[in-house]
Tab-separated table of C-alpha atoms in Angstrom:
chain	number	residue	atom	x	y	z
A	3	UNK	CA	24.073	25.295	-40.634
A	4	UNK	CA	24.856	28.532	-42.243
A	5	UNK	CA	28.825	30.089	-41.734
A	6	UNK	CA	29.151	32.635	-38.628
A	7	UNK	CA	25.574	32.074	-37.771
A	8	UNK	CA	24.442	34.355	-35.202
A	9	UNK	CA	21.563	32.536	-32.831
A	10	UNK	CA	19.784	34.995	-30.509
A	11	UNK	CA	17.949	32.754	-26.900
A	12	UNK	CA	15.826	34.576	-25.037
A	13	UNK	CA	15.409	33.936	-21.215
A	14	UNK	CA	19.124	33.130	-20.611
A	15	UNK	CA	18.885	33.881	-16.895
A	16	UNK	CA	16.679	31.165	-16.191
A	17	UNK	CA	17.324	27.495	-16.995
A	18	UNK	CA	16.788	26.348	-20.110
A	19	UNK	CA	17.782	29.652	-21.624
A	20	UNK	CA	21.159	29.454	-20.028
A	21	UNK	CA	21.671	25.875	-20.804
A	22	UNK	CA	21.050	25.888	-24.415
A	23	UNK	CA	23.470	29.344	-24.660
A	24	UNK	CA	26.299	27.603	-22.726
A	25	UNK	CA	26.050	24.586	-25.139
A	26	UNK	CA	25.971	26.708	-28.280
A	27	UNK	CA	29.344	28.625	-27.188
A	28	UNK	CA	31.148	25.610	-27.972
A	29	UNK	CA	30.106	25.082	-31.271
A	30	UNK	CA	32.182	26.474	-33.881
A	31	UNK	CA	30.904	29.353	-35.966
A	32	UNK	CA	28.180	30.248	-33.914
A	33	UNK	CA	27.787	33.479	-32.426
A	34	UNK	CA	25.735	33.820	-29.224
A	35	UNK	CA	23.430	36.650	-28.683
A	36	UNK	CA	21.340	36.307	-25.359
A	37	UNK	CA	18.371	38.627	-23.981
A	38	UNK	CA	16.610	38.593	-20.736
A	39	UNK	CA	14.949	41.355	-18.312
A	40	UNK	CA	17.226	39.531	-15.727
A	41	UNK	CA	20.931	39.326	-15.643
A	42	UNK	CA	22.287	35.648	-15.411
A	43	UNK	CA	23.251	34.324	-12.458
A	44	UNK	CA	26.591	33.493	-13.353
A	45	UNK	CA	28.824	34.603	-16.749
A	46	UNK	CA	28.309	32.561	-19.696
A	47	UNK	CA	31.609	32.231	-21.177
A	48	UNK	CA	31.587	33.113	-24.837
A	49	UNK	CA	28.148	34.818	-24.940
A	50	UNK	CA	27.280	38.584	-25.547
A	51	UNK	CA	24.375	39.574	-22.804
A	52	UNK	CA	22.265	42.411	-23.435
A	53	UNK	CA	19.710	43.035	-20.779
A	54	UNK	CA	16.211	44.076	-21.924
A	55	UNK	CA	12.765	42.587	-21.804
A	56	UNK	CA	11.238	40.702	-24.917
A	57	UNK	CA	8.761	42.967	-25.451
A	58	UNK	CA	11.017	46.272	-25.677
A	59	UNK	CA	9.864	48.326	-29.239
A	60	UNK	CA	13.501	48.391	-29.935
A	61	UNK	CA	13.579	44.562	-30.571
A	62	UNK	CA	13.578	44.798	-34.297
A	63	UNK	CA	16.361	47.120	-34.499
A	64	UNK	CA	18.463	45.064	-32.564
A	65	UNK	CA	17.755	41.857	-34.721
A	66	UNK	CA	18.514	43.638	-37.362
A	67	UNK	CA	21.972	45.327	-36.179
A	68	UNK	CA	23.680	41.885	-34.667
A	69	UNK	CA	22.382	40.147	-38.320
A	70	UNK	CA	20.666	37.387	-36.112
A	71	UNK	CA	19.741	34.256	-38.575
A	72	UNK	CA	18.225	31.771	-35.519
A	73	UNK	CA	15.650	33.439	-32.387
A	74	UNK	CA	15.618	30.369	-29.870
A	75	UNK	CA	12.562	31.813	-28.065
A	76	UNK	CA	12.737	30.145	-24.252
A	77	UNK	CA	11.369	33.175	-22.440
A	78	UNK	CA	8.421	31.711	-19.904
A	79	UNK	CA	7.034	31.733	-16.802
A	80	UNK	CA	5.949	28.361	-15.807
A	81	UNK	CA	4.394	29.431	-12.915
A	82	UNK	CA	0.631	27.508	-11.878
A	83	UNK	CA	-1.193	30.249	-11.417
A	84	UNK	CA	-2.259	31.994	-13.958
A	85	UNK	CA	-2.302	36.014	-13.602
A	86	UNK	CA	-2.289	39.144	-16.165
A	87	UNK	CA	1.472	39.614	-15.514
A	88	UNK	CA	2.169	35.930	-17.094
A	89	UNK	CA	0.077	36.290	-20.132
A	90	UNK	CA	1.329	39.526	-21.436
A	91	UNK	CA	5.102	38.087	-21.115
A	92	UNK	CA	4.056	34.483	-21.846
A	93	UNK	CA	1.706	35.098	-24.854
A	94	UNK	CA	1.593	38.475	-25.878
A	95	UNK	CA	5.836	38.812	-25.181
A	96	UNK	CA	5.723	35.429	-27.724
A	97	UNK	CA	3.906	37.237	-30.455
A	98	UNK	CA	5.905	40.151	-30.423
A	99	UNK	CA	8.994	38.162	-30.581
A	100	UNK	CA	7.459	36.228	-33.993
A	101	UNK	CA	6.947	39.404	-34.839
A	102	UNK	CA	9.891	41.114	-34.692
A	103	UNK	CA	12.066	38.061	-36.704
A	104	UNK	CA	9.336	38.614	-39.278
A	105	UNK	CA	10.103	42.265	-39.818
A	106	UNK	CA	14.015	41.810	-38.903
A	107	UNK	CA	14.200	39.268	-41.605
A	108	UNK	CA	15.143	36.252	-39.238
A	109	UNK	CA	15.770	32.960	-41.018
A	110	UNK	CA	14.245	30.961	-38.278
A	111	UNK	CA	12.289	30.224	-34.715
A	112	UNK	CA	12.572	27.572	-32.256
A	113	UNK	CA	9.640	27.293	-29.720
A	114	UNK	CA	10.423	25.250	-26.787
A	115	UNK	CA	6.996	23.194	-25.711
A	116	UNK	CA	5.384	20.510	-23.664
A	117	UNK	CA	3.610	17.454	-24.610
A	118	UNK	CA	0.996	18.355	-22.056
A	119	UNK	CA	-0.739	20.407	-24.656
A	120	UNK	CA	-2.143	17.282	-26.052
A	121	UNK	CA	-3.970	17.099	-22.487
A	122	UNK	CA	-4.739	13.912	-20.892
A	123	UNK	CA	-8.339	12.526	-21.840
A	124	UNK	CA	-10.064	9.012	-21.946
A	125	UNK	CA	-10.339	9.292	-25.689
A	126	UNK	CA	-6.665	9.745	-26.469
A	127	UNK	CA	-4.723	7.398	-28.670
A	128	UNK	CA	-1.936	5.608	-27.275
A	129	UNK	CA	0.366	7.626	-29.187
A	130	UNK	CA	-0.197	11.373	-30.109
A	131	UNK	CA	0.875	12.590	-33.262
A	132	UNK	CA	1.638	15.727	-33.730
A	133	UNK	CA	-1.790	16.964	-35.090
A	134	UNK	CA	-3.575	15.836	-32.939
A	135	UNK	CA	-5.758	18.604	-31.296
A	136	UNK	CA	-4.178	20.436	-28.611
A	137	UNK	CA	-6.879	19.746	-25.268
A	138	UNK	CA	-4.180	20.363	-22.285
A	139	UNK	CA	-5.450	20.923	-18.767
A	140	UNK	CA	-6.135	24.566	-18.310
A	141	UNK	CA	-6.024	24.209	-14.845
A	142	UNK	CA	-2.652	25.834	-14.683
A	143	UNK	CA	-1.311	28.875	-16.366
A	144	UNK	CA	2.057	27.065	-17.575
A	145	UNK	CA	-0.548	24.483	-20.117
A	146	UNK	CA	-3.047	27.283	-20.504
A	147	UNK	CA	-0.566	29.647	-21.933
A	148	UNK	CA	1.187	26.793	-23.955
A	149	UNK	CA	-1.427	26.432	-25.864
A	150	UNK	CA	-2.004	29.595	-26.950
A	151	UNK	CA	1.151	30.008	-27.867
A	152	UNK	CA	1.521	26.954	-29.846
A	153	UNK	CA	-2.217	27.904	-31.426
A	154	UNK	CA	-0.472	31.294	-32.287
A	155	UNK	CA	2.656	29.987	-33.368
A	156	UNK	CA	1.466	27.075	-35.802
A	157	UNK	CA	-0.612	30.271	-37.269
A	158	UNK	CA	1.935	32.592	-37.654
A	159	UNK	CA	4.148	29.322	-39.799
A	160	UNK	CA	1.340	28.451	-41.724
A	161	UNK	CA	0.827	32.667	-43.323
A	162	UNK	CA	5.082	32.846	-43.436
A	163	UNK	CA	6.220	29.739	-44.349
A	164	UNK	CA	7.855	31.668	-47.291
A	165	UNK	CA	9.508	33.285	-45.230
A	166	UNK	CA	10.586	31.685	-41.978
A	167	UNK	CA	11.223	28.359	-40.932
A	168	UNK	CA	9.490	27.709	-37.698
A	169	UNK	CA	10.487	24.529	-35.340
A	170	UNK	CA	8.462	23.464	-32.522
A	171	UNK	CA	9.624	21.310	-30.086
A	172	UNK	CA	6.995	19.308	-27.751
A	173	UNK	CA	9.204	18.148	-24.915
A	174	UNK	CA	8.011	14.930	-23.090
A	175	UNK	CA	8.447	14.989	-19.009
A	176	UNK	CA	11.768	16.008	-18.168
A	177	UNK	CA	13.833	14.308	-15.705
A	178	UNK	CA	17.593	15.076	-14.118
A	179	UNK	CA	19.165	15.904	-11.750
A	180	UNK	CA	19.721	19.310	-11.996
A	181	UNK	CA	15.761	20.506	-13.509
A	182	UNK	CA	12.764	21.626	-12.143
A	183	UNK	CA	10.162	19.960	-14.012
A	184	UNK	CA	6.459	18.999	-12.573
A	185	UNK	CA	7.741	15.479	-13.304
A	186	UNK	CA	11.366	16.054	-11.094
A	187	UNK	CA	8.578	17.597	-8.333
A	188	UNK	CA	6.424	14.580	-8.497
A	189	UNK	CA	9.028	12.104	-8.422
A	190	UNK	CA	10.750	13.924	-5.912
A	191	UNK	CA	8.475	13.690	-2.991
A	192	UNK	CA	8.405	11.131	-0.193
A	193	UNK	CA	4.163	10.349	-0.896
A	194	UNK	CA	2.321	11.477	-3.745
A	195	UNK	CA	-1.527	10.535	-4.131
A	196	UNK	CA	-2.592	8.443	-6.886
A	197	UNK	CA	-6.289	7.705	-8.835
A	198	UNK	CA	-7.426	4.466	-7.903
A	199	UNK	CA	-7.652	1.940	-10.674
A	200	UNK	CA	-5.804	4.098	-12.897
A	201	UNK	CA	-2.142	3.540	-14.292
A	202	UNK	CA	-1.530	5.565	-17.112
A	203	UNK	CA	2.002	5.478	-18.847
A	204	UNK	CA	4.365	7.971	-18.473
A	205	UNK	CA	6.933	9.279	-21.274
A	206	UNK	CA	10.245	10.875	-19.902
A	207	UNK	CA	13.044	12.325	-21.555
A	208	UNK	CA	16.612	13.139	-20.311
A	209	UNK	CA	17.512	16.868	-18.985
A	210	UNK	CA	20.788	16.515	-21.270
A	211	UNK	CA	18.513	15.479	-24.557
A	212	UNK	CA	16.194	18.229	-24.092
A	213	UNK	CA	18.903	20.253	-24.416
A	214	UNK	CA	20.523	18.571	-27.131
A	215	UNK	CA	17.301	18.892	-28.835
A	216	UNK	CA	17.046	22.522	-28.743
A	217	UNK	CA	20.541	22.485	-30.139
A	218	UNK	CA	19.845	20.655	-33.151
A	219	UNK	CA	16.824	22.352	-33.836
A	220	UNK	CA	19.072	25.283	-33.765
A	221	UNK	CA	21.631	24.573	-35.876
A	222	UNK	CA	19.635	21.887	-38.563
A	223	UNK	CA	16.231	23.594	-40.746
A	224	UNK	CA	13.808	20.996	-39.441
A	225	UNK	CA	10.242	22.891	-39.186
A	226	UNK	CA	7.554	21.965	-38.421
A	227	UNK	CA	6.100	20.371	-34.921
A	228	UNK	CA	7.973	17.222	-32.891
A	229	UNK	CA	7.065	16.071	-30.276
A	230	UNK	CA	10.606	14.666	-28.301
A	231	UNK	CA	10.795	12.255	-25.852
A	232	UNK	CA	12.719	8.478	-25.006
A	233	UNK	CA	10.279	5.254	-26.632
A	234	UNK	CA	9.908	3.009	-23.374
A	235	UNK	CA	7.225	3.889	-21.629
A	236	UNK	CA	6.567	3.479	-17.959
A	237	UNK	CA	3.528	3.418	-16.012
A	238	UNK	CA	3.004	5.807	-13.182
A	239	UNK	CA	2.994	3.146	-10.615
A	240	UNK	CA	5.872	1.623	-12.076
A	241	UNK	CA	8.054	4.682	-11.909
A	242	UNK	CA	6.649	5.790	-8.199
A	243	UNK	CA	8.333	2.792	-6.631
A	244	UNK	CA	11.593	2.991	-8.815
A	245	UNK	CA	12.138	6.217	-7.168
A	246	UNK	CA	10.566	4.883	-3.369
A	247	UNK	CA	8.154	6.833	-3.904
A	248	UNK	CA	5.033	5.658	-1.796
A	249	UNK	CA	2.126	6.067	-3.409
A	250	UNK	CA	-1.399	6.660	-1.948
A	251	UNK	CA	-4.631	5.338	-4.011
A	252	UNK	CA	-7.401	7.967	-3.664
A	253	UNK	CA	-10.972	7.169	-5.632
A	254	UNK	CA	-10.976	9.578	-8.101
A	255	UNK	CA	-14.425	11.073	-7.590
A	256	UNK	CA	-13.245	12.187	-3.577
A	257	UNK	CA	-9.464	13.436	-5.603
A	258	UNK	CA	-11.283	15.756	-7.869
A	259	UNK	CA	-13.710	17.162	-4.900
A	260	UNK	CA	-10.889	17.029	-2.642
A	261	UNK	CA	-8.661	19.786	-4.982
A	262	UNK	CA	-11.431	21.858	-5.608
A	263	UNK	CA	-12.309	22.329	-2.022
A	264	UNK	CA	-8.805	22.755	-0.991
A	265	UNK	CA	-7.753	25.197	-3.741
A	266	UNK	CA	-6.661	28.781	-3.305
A	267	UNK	CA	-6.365	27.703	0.972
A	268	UNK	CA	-2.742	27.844	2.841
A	269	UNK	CA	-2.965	23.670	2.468
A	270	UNK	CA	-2.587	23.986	-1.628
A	271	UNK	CA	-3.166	20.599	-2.848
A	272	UNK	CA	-0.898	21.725	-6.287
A	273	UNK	CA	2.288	21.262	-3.873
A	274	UNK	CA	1.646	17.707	-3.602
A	275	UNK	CA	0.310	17.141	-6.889
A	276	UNK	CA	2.365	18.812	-9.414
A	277	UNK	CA	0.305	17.696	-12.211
A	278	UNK	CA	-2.931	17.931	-12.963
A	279	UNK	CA	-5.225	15.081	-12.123
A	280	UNK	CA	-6.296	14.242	-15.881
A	281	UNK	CA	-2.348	13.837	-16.135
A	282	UNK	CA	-1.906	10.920	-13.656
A	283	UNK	CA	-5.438	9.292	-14.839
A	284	UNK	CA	-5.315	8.997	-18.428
A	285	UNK	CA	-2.644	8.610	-20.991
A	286	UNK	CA	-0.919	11.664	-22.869
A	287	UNK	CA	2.313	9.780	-24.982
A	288	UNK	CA	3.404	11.814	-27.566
A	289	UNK	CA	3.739	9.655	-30.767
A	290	UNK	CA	7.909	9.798	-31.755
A	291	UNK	CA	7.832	8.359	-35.556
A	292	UNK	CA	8.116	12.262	-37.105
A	293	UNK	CA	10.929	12.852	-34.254
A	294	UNK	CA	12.914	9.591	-35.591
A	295	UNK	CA	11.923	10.426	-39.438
A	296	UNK	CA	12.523	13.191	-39.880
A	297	UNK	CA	14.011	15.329	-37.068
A	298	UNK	CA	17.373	13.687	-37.376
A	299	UNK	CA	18.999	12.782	-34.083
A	300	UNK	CA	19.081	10.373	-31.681
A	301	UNK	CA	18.240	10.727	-27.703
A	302	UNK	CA	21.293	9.686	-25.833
A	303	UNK	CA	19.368	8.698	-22.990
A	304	UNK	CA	15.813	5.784	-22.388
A	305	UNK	CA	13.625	6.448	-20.127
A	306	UNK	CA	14.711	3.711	-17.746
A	307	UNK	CA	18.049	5.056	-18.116
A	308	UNK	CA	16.985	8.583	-17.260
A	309	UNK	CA	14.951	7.205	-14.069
A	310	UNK	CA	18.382	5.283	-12.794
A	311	UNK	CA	20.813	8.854	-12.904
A	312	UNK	CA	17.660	10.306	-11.185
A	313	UNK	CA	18.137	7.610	-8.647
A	314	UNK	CA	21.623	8.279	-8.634
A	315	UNK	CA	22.406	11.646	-8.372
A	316	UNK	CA	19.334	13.262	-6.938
A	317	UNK	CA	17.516	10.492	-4.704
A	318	UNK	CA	20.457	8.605	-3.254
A	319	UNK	CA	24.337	9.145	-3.222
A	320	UNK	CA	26.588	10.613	-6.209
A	321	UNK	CA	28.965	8.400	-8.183
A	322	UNK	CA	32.034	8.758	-6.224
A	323	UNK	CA	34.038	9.907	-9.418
A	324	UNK	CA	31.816	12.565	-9.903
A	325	UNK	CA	32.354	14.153	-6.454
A	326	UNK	CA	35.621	15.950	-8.139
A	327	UNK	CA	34.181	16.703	-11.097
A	328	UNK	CA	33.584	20.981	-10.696
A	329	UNK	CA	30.674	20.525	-13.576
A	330	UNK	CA	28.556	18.420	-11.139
A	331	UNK	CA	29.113	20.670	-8.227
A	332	UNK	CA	27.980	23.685	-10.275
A	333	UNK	CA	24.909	22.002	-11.343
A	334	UNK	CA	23.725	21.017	-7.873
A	335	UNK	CA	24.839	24.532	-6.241
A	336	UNK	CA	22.420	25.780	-9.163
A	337	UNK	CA	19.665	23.491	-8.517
A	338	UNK	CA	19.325	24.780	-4.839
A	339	UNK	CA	19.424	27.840	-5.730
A	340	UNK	CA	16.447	27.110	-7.775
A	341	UNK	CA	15.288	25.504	-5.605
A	342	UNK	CA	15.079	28.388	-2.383
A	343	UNK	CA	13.908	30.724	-5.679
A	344	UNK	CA	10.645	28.298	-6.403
A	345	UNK	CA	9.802	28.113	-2.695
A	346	UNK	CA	10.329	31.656	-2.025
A	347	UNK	CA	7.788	32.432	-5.819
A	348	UNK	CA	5.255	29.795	-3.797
């Protein structure tokens, strides 16, 4: 890590954005820059704000003036449908970002992703590596613009590796109490339908490591592409009834018709299936050897150990020592918010 590094996130109003920025502010040395069209909901101690949209010409000038070495590029609308809107800030508001470092003379990207690039097909391996040909689900916008970001952004490392070091992080299923992942969704309803015959396994990684992962990618060089997520594996079924989940076998044939028919109508099959039906039918584990090789840190958290918090603090009661502890009420004041914001977007 370079002295009085200054690391510029985009997206700091949302999640991720404002997660990463309030765990940078206590590192020593750093200097945090954040950027979104949206003011945060609530001050980030230690952080300078400037409100402006990602793809404002002015970008490069302001790279340049605050002497930014790091861009920690979370800006992203993970919303399912796709639309014009999402693509020009998704995609076109990435490249213009890469851009700008370029001709700003960053030092380095990180690019938050999703294993669900790899797509879930019969044909996959058991465990991905990281070149493995990205085939995600275009079914909804969130994968479909993923991928051409990622498509995009392994381009643009390859033609200025010279000149930029470029990280990539391919985040497994995220689970915690306090995110809104497809996998927090799915886990968090009473019923959820399932593919008869079909038990695919599941990777999950900790709300607190994906975090922590951003972080180090941050602060250590480590380019190139990782995919990030906890070694034990569990299959769908498996982790359904850890969470009393009920779950309702459907042959797949009458699923897939089933969705199709019902799509774009006021029942919207995507609220009760919050991934794609490749996803829950055949097996998409990201292969961790590279991560544990060469990225250089350690996930705090296993997947089993991720699914019992879960269980904890989001399906049944809190630990009673928590109940005093203002960080825990602050996270679950900000995941209803989130919460009312989703279903009011839907």
């Amino acid at each position: 890590m370079t002295k009085s590094q200054v690391v510029l996130i985009t997206g700091v109003a949302d999640y991720w954005g404002a997660r990463v920025a309030a765990r940078l502010t206590r590192v020593p040395e750093v200097r945090v820059l954040g950027i979104d069209s949206n003011a945060p909901r609530q001050k980030i101690e230690g952080m300078d704000f400037i409100q402006t949209d990602i793809r404002n010409p002015l970008l490069v000038a302001l790279l340049k003036a605050e002497q930014v070495d790091t861009v920690c590029h979370l800006t992203f609308n993970e919303r399912r449908r796709k639309s014009e809107s999402d693509f020009d800030l998704n995609v076109m508001g990435t490249m213009k970002v890469f851009g700008a470092c370029r001709e700003a003379g960053v030092r380095k990207i990180v690019l938050k992703s999703s294993t669900d690039v790899y797509g879930a097909h019969p044909d996959n391996p058991a465990f991905l590596p990281e070149t493995w040909p990205l085939r995600g689900s275009k079914q909804y916008g969130y994968t479909r613009y993923r991928i051409e970001v990622e498509e995009f952004a392994q381009g643009f490392s390859k033609q200025f590796a010279d000149e930029l070091v470029v990280t990539t992080l391919r985040l497994a299923n995220i689970v915690g109490p306090t995110a809104v992942t497809p996998m927090t969704k799915l886990l968090s309803q009473p019923v959820t339908p399932t593919l008869l015959g079909f038990n695919p396994l599941m990777q999950l990684l900790h709300e607190d490591d994906a975090v922590e992962a951003l972080v180090h990618a941050i602060l250590e060089d480590v380019p190139g592409v990782f995919n990030i997520g906890a070694d034990d594996y569990l299959p769908l079924l498996r982790l359904l009834r850890m969470v009393r989940n009920v779950d309702v076998p459907i042959v797949h044939p009458l699923a897939y018709w089933g969705v199709a028919m019902l799509r774009g109508t006021p029942l919207k099959p995507e609220a009760y299936l919050p991934l794609a039906l490749d996803y829950l039918r055949y097996r998409w584990v990201g292969d961790t050897q590279k991560m544990a090789a060469e990225f250089g840190m350690e996930l705090k958290y296993t997947a089993v150990d991720t699914i019992e918090e879960f269980i904890k603090l989001k399906k049944g009661p809190p630990r009673a020592r928590r109940f005093l502890e203002a960080d825990y009420l602050r996270q679950i004041i900000d995941y209803r918010q989130q919460q009312r914001e989703r279903m009011n977007d839907e």
